[in-house]
PDB file of C-alpha atoms in Angstrom:
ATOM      1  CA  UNK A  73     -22.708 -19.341  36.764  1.00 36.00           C
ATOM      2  CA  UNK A  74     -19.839 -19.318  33.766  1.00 36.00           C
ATOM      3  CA  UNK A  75     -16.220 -19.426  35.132  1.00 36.00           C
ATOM      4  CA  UNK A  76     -14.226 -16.673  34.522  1.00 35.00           C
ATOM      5  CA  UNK A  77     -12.234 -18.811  32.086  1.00 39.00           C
ATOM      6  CA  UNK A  78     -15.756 -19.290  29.504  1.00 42.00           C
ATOM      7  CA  UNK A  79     -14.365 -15.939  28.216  1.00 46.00           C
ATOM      8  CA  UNK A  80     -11.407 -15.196  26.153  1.00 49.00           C
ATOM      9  CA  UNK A  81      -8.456 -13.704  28.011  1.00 53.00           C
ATOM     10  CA  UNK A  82      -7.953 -11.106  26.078  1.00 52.00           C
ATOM     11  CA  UNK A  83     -11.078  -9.639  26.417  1.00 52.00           C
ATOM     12  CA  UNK A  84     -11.010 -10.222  30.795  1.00 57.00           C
ATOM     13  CA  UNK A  85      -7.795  -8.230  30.499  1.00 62.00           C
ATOM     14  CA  UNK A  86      -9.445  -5.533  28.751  1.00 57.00           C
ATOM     15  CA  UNK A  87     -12.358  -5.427  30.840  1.00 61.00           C
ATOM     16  CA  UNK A  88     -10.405  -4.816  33.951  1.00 61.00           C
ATOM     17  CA  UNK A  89      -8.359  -2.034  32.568  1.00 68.00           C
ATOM     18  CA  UNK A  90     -12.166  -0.843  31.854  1.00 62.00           C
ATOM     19  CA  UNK A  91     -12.937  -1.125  35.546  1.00 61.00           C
ATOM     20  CA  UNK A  92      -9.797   0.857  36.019  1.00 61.00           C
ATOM     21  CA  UNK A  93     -10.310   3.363  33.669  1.00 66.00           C
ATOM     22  CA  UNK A  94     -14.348   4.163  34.948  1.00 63.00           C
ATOM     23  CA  UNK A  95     -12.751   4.223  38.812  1.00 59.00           C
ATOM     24  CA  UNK A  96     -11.373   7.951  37.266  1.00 63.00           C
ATOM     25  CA  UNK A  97     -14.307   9.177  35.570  1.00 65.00           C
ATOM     26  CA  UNK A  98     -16.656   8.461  38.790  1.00 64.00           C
ATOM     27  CA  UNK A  99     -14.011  10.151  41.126  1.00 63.00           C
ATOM     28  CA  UNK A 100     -14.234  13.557  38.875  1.00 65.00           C
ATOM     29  CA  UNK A 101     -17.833  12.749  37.547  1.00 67.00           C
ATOM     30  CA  UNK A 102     -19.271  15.252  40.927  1.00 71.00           C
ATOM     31  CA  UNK A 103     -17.098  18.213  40.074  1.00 66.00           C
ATOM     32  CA  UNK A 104     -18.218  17.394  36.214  1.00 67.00           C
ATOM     33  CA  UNK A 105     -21.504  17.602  37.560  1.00 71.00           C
ATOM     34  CA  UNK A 106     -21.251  20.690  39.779  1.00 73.00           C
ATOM     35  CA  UNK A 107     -18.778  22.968  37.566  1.00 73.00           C
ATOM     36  CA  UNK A 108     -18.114  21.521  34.309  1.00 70.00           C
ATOM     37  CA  UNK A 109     -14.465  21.968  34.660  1.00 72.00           C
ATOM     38  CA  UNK A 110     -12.112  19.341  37.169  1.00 68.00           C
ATOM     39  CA  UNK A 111      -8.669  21.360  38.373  1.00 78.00           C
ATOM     40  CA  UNK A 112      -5.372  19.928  38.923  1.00 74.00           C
ATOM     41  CA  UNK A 113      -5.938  18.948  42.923  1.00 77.00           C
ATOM     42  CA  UNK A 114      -8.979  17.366  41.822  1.00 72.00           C
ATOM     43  CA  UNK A 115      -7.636  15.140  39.243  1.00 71.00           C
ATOM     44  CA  UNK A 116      -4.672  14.748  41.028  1.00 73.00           C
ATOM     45  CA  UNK A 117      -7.241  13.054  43.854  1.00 72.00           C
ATOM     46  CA  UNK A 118      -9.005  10.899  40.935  1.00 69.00           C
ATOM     47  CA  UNK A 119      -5.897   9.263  40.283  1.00 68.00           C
ATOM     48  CA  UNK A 120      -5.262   9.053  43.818  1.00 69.00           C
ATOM     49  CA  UNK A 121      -8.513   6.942  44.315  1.00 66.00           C
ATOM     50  CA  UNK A 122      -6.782   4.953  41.325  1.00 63.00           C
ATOM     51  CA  UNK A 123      -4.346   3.597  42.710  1.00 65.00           C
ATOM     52  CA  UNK A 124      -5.686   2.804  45.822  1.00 65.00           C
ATOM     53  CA  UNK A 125      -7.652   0.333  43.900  1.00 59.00           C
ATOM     54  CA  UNK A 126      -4.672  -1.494  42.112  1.00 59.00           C
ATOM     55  CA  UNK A 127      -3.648  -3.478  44.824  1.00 59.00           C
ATOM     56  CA  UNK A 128      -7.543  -4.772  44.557  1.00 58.00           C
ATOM     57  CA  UNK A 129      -7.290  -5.088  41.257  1.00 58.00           C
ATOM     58  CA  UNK A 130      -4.050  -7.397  40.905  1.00 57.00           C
ATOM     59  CA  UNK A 131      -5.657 -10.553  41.545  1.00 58.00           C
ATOM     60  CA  UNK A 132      -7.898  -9.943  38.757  1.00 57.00           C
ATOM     61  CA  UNK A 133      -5.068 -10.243  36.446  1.00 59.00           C
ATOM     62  CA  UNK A 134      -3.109 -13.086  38.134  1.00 59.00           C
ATOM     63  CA  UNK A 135      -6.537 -14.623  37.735  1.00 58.00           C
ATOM     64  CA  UNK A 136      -6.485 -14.136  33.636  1.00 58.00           C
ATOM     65  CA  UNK A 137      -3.226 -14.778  33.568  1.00 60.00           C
ATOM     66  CA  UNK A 138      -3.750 -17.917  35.477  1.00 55.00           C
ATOM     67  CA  UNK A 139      -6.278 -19.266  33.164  1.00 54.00           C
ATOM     68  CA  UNK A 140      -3.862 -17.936  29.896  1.00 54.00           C
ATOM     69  CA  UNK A 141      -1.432 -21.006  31.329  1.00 49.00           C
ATOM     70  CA  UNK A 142      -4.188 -23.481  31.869  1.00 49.00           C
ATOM     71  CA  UNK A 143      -6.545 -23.256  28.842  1.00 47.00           C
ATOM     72  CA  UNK A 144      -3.430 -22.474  26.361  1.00 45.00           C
ATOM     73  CA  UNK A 145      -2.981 -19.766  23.535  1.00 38.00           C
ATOM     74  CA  UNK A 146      -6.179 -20.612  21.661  1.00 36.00           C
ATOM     75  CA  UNK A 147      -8.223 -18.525  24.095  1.00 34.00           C
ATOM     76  CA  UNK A 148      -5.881 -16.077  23.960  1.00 33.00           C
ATOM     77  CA  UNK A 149      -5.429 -15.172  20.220  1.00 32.00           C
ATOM     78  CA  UNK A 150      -8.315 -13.440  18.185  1.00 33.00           C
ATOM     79  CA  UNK A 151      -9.172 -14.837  14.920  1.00 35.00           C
ATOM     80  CA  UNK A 152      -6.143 -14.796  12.458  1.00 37.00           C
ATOM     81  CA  UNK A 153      -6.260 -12.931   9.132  1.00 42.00           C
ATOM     82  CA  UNK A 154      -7.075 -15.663   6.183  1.00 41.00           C
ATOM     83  CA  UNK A 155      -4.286 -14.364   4.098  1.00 43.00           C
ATOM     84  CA  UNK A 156      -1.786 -14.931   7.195  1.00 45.00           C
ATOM     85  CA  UNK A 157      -3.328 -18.266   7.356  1.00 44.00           C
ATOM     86  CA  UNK A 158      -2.074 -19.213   3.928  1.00 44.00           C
ATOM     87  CA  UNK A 159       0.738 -17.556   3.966  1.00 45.00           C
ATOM     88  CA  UNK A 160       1.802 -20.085   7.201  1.00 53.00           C
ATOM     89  CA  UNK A 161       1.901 -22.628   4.500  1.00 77.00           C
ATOM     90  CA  UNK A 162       3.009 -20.574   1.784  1.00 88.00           C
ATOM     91  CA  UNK A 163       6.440 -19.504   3.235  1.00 93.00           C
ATOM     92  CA  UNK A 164       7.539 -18.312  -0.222  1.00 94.00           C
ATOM     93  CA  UNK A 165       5.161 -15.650  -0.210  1.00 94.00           C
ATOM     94  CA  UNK A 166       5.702 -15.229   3.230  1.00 93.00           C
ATOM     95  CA  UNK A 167       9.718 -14.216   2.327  1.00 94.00           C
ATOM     96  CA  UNK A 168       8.454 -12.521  -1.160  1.00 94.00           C
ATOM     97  CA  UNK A 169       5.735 -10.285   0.873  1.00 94.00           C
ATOM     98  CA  UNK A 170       8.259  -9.778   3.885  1.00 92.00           C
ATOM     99  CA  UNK A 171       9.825  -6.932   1.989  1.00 92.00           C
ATOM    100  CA  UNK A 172       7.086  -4.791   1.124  1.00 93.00           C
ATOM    101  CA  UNK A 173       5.023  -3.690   3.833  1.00 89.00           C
ATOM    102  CA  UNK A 174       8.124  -1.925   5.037  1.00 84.00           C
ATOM    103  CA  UNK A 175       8.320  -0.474   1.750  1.00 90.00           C
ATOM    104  CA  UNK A 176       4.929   0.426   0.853  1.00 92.00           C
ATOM    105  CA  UNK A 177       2.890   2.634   2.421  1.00 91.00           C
ATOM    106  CA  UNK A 178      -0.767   1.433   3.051  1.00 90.00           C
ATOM    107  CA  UNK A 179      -3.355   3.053   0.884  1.00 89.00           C
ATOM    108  CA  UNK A 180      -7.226   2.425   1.872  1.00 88.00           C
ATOM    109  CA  UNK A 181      -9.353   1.337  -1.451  1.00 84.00           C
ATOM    110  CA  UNK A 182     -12.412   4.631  -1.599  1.00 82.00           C
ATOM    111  CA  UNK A 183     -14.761   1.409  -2.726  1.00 80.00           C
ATOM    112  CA  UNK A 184     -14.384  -1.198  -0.753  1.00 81.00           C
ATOM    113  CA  UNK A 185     -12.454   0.123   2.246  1.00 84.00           C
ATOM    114  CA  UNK A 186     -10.099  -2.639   1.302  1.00 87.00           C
ATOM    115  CA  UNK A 187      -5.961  -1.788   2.242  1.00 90.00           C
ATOM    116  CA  UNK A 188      -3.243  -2.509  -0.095  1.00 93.00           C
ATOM    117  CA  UNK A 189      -0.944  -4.281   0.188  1.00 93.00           C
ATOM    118  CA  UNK A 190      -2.339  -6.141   2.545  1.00 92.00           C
ATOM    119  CA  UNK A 191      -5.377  -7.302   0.367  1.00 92.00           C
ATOM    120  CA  UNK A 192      -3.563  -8.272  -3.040  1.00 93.00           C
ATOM    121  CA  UNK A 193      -1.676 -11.578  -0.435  1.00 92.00           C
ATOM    122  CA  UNK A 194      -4.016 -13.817  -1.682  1.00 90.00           C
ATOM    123  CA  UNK A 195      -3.751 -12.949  -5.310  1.00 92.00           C
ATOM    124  CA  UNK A 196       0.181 -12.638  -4.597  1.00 94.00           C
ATOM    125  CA  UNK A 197       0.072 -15.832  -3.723  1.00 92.00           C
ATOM    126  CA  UNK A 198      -1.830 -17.640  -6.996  1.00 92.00           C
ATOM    127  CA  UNK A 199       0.061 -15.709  -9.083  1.00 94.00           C
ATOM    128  CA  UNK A 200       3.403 -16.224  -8.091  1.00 95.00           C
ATOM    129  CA  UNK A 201       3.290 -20.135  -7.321  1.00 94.00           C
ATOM    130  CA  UNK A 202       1.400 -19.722 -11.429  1.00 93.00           C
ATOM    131  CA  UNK A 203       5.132 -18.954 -12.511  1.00 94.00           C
ATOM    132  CA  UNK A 204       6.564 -22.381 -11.872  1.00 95.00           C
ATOM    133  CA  UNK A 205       5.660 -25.874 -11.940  1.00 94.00           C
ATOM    134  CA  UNK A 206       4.560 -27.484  -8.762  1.00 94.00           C
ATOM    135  CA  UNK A 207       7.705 -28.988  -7.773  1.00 94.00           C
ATOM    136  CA  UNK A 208       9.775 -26.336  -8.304  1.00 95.00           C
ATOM    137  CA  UNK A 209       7.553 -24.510  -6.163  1.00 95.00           C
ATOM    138  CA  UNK A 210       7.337 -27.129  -3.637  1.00 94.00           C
ATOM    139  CA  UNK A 211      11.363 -26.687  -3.839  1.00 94.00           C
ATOM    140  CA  UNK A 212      11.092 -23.452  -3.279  1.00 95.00           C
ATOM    141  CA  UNK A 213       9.242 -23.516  -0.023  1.00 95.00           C
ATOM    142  CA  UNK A 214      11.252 -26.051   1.108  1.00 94.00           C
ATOM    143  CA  UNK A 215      14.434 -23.447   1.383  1.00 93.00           C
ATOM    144  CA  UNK A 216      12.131 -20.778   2.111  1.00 93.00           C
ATOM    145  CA  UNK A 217      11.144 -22.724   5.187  1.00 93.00           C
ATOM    146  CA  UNK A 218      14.392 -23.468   5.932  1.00 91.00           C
ATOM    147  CA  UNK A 219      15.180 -19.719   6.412  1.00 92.00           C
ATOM    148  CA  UNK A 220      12.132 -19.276   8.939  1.00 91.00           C
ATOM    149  CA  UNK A 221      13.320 -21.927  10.919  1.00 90.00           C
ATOM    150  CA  UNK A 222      16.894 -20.178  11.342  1.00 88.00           C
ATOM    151  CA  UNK A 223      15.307 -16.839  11.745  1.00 87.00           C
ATOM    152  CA  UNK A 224      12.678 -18.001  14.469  1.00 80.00           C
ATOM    153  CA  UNK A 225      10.135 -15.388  13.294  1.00 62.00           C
ATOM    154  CA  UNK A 226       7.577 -14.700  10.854  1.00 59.00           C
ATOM    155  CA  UNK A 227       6.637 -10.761  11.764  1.00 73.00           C
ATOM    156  CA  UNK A 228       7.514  -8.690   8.346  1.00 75.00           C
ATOM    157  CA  UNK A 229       9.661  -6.400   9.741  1.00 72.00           C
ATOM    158  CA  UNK A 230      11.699  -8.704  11.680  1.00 82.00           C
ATOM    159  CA  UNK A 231      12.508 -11.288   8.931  1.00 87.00           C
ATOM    160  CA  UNK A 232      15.641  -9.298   6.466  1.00 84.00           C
ATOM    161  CA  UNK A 233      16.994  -8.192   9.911  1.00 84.00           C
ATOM    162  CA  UNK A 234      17.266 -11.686  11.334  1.00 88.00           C
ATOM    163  CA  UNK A 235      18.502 -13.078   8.087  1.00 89.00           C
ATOM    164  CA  UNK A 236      21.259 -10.984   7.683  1.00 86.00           C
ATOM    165  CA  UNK A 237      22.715 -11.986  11.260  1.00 87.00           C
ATOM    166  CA  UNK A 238      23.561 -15.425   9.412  1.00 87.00           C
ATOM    167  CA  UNK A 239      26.539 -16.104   7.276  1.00 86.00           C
ATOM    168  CA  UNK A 240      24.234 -18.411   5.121  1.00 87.00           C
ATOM    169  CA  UNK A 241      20.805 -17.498   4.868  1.00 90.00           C
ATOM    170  CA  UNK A 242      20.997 -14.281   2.822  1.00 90.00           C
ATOM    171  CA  UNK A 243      22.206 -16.411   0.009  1.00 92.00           C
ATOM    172  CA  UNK A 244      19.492 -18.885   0.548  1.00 92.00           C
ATOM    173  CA  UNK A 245      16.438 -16.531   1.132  1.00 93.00           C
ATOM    174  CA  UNK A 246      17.976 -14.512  -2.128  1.00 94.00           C
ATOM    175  CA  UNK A 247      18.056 -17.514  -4.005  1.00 95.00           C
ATOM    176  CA  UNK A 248      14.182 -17.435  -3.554  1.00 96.00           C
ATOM    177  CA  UNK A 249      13.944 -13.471  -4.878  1.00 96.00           C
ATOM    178  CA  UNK A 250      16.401 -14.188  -7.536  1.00 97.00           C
ATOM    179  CA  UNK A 251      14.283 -17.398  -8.867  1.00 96.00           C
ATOM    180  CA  UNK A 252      10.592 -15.551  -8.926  1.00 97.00           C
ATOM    181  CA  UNK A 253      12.565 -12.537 -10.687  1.00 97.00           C
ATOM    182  CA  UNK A 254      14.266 -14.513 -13.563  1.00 97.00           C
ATOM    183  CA  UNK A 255      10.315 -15.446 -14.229  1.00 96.00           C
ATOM    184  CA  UNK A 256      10.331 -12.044 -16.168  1.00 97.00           C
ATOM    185  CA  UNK A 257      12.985 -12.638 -18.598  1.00 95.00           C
ATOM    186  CA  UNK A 258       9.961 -11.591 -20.723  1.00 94.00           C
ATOM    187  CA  UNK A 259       8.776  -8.966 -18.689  1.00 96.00           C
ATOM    188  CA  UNK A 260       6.130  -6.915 -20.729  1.00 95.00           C
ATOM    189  CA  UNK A 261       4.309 -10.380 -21.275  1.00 95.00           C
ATOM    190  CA  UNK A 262       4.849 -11.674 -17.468  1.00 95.00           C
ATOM    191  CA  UNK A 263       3.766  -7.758 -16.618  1.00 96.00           C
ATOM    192  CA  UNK A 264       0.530  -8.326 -18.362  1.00 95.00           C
ATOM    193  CA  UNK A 265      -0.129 -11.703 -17.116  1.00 95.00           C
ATOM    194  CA  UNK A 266       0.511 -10.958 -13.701  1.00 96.00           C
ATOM    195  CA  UNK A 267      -2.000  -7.495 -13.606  1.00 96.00           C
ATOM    196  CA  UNK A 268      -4.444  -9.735 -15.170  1.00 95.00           C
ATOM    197  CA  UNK A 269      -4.320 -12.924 -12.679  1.00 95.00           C
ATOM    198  CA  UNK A 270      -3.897 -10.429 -10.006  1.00 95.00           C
ATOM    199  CA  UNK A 271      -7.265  -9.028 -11.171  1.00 93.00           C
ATOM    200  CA  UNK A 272      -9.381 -11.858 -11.896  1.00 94.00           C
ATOM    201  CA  UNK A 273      -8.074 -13.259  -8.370  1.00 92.00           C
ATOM    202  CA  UNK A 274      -9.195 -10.225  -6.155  1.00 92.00           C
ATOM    203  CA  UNK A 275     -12.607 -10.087  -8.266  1.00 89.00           C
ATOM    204  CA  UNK A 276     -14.558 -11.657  -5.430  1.00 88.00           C
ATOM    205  CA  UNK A 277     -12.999  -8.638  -3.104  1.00 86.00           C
ATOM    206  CA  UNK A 278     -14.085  -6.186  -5.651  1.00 88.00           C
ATOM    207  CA  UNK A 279     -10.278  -4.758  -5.615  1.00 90.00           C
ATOM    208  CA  UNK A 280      -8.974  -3.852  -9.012  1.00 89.00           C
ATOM    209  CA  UNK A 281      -5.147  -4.568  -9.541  1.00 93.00           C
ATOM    210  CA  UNK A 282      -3.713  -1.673 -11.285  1.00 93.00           C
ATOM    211  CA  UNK A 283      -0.326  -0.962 -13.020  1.00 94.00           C
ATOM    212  CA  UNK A 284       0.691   1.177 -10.403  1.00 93.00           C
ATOM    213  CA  UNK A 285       0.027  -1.504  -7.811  1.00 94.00           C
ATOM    214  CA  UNK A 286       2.471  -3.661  -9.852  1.00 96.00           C
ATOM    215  CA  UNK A 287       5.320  -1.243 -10.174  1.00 96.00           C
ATOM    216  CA  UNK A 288       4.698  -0.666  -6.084  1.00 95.00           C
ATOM    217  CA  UNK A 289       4.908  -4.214  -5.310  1.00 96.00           C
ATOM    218  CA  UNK A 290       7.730  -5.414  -7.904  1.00 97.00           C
ATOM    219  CA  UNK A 291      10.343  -2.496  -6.474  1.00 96.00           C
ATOM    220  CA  UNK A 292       9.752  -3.349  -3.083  1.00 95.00           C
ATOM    221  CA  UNK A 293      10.191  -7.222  -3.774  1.00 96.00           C
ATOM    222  CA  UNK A 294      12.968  -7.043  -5.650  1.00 96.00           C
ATOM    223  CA  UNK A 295      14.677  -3.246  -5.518  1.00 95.00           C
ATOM    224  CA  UNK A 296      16.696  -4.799  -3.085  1.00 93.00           C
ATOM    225  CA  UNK A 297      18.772  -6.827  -5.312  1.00 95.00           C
ATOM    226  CA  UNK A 298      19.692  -3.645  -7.346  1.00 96.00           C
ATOM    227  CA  UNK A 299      22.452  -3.219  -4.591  1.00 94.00           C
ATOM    228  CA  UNK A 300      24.662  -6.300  -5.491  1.00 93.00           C
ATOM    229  CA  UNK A 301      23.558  -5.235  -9.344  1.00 95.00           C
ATOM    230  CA  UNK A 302      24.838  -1.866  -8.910  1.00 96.00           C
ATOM    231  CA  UNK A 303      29.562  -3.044  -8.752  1.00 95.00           C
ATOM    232  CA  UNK A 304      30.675  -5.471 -10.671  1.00 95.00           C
ATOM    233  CA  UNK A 305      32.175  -7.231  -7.310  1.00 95.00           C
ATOM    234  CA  UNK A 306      27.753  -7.740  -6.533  1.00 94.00           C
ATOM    235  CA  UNK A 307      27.107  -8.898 -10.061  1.00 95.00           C
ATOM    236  CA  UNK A 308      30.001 -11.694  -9.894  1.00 96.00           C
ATOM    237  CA  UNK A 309      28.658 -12.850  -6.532  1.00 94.00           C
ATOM    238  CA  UNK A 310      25.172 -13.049  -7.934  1.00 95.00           C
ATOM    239  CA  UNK A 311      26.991 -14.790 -11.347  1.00 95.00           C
ATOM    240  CA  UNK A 312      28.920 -17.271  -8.816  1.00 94.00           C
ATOM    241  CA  UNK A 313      26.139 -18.003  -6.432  1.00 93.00           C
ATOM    242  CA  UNK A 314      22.850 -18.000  -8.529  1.00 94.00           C
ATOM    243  CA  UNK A 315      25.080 -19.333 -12.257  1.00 93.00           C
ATOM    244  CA  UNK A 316      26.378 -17.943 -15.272  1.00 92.00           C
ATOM    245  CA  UNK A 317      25.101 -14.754 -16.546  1.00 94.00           C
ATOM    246  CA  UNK A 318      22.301 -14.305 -14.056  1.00 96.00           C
ATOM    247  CA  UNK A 319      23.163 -10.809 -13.450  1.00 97.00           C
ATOM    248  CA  UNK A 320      22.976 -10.020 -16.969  1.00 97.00           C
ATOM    249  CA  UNK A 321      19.367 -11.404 -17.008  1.00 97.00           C
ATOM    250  CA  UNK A 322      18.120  -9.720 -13.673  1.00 97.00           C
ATOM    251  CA  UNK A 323      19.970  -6.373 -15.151  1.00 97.00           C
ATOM    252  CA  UNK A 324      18.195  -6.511 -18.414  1.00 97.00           C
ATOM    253  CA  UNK A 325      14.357  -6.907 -16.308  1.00 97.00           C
ATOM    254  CA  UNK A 326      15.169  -4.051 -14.349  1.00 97.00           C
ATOM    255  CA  UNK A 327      15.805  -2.012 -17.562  1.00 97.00           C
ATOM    256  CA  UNK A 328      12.635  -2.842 -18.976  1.00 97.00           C
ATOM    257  CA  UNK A 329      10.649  -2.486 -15.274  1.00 96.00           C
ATOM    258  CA  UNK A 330      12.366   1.382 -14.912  1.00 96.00           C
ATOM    259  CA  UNK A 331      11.765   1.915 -18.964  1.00 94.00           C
ATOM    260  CA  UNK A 332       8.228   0.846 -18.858  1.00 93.00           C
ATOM    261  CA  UNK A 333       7.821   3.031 -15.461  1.00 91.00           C
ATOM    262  CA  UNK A 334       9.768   6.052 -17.406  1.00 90.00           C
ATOM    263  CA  UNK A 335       7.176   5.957 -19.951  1.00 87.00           C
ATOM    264  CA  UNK A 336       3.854   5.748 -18.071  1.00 81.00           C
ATOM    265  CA  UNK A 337       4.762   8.990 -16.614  1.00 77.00           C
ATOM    266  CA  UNK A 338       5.718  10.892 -19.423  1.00 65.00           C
ATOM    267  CA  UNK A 339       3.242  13.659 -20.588  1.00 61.00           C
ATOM    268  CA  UNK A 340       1.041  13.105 -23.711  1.00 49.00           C
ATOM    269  CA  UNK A 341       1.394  14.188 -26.437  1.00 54.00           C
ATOM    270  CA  UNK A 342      -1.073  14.503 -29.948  1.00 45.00           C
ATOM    271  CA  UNK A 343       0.413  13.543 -32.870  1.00 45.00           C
ATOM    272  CA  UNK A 344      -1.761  13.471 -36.061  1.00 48.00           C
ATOM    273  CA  UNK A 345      -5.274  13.510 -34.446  1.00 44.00           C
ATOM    274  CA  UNK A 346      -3.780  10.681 -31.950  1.00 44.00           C
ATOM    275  CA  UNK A 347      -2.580  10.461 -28.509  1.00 43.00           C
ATOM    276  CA  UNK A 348       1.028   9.483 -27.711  1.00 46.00           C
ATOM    277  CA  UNK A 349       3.324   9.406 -25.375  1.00 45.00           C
ATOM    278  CA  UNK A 350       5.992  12.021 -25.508  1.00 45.00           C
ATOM    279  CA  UNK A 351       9.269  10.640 -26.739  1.00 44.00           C
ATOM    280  CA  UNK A 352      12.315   9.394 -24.604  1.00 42.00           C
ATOM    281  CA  UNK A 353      15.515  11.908 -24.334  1.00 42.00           C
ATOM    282  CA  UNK A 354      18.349  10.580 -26.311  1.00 42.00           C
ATOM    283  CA  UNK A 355      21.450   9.276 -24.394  1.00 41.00           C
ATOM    284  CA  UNK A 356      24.796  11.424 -25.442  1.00 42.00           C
ATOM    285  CA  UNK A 357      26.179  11.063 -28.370  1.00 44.00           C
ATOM    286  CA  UNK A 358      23.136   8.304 -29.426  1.00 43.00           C
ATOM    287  CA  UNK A 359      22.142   7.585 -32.868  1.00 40.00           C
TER     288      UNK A 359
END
């Protein structure tokens, strides 16, 4: 006969809440039966007969529970998403991708079922260590892991909100953001290069990388920084913290992310037999 312990905790917890749960449906399963309908006396009885077996069912659970602290967490924890399982090593992308699933709503692929963001981590993670050379990446995740040590967590949600409870770390972890975003100095090229190794890396999952996937993920990476951008007290921290004229460089990629936005969204036009994008308004008093 298998001990109770041959099967995963997890699933002995949730077949005793099962046990539970069919203890109401065969106390109102006769007046089902008889009348189709159940009133309130009658379910109020049902639950009744519930909790008269709780007290039975208690050392159930202190039995599961039991064998949680014997047999260890392995037992306990269903089988971990592969992308999570890189990004455990990975703890730049980790910190990169902490920002966005906050920020960007899921949206379910119609072909493949496939949910985004979620699925583009492992071609986040190709193509972003693909911007540096390996020990400047290795660099990288070494103050990257840093921060996850301070912060003692690695949910999504939690990690901004424990940095920013340390004096430090926010300069640290945004030395990380700052470094991947200077990789666009040259941004219509590094825009280009990135859609296309984000594509030829999520081939396999038959998930095609689009430019509106890029503009989704780069403002939720980085928008944040546009905050210390926006006063020129925020640009001389960046200038003093991250060197000379950095905010001048991150400034001048977020003017040609928001142009290049502007213009894929601007009706089209056809001029001479050909189609064009309607031109850009001219700032006052332009040339």
């Amino acid at each position: 006969m298998a001990e109770i312990s041959d099967t995963p905790p997890f699933v002995r917890h949730h077949d005793v809440a099962g046990t539970l749960v069919r203890t109401i449906h065969e106390a109102m399963a006769p007046q089902l039966n008889a009348r189709g309908v159940v009133t309130r006396e009658e379910l109020g009885r049902a639950f009744g007969a519930l909790m008269e077996q709780w007290p039975r069912a208690l050392p159930l659970f202190a039995r599961t529970c039991r064998t949680c602290t014997e047999r260890g967490a392995p037992h306990a924890t269903p089988v971990a998403d592969p992308a999570d399982e890189g990004r455990r090593r990975d703890f730049v992308t980790r910190l990169i991708f902490s920002t966005v699933p906050g920020t960007v709503p899921e949206e379910v692929d119609p072909l493949t079922g496939a949910l985004f963001p979620r699925v583009a981590v492992p071609g986040l993670q190709a193509t972003l260590a693909g911007l540096f050379y390996e020990k400047e990446w290795e660099a990288m995740n070494a103050d990257a892991v840093a921060v996850f040590r301070q912060i003692g967590s690695g949910r999504d949600a939690e990690v901004w909100e424990r940095i920013r409870r340390h004096i430090t770390l926010p300069a640290v972890a945004g030395a990380v953001f700052v470094r991947v975003l200077l990789r666009f100095k040259q941004f219509h090229f590094q825009r280009q290069s990135f859609v296309r190794r984000m594509t030829e890396t999520l081939r396999d999952q038959r998930f095609t990388f689009t430019d509106a996937h890029f503009d989704a993920l780069f403002e939720a990476m980085f928008g944040h920084l546009r905050e210390d951008l926006a006063s020129e007290l925020g640009r001389a921290r960046i200038d003093v913290r991250y060197g000379e004229d950095t905010a001048g460089h991150l400034l001048r990629i977020f003017e040609q992310f928001d142009k290049r936005r502007q213009e894929a969204t601007l009706p089209v036009r056809s001029v001479g037999g050909a189609l064009r994008p309607a031109a850009l308004p001219r700032r006052s008093g332009g040339r």
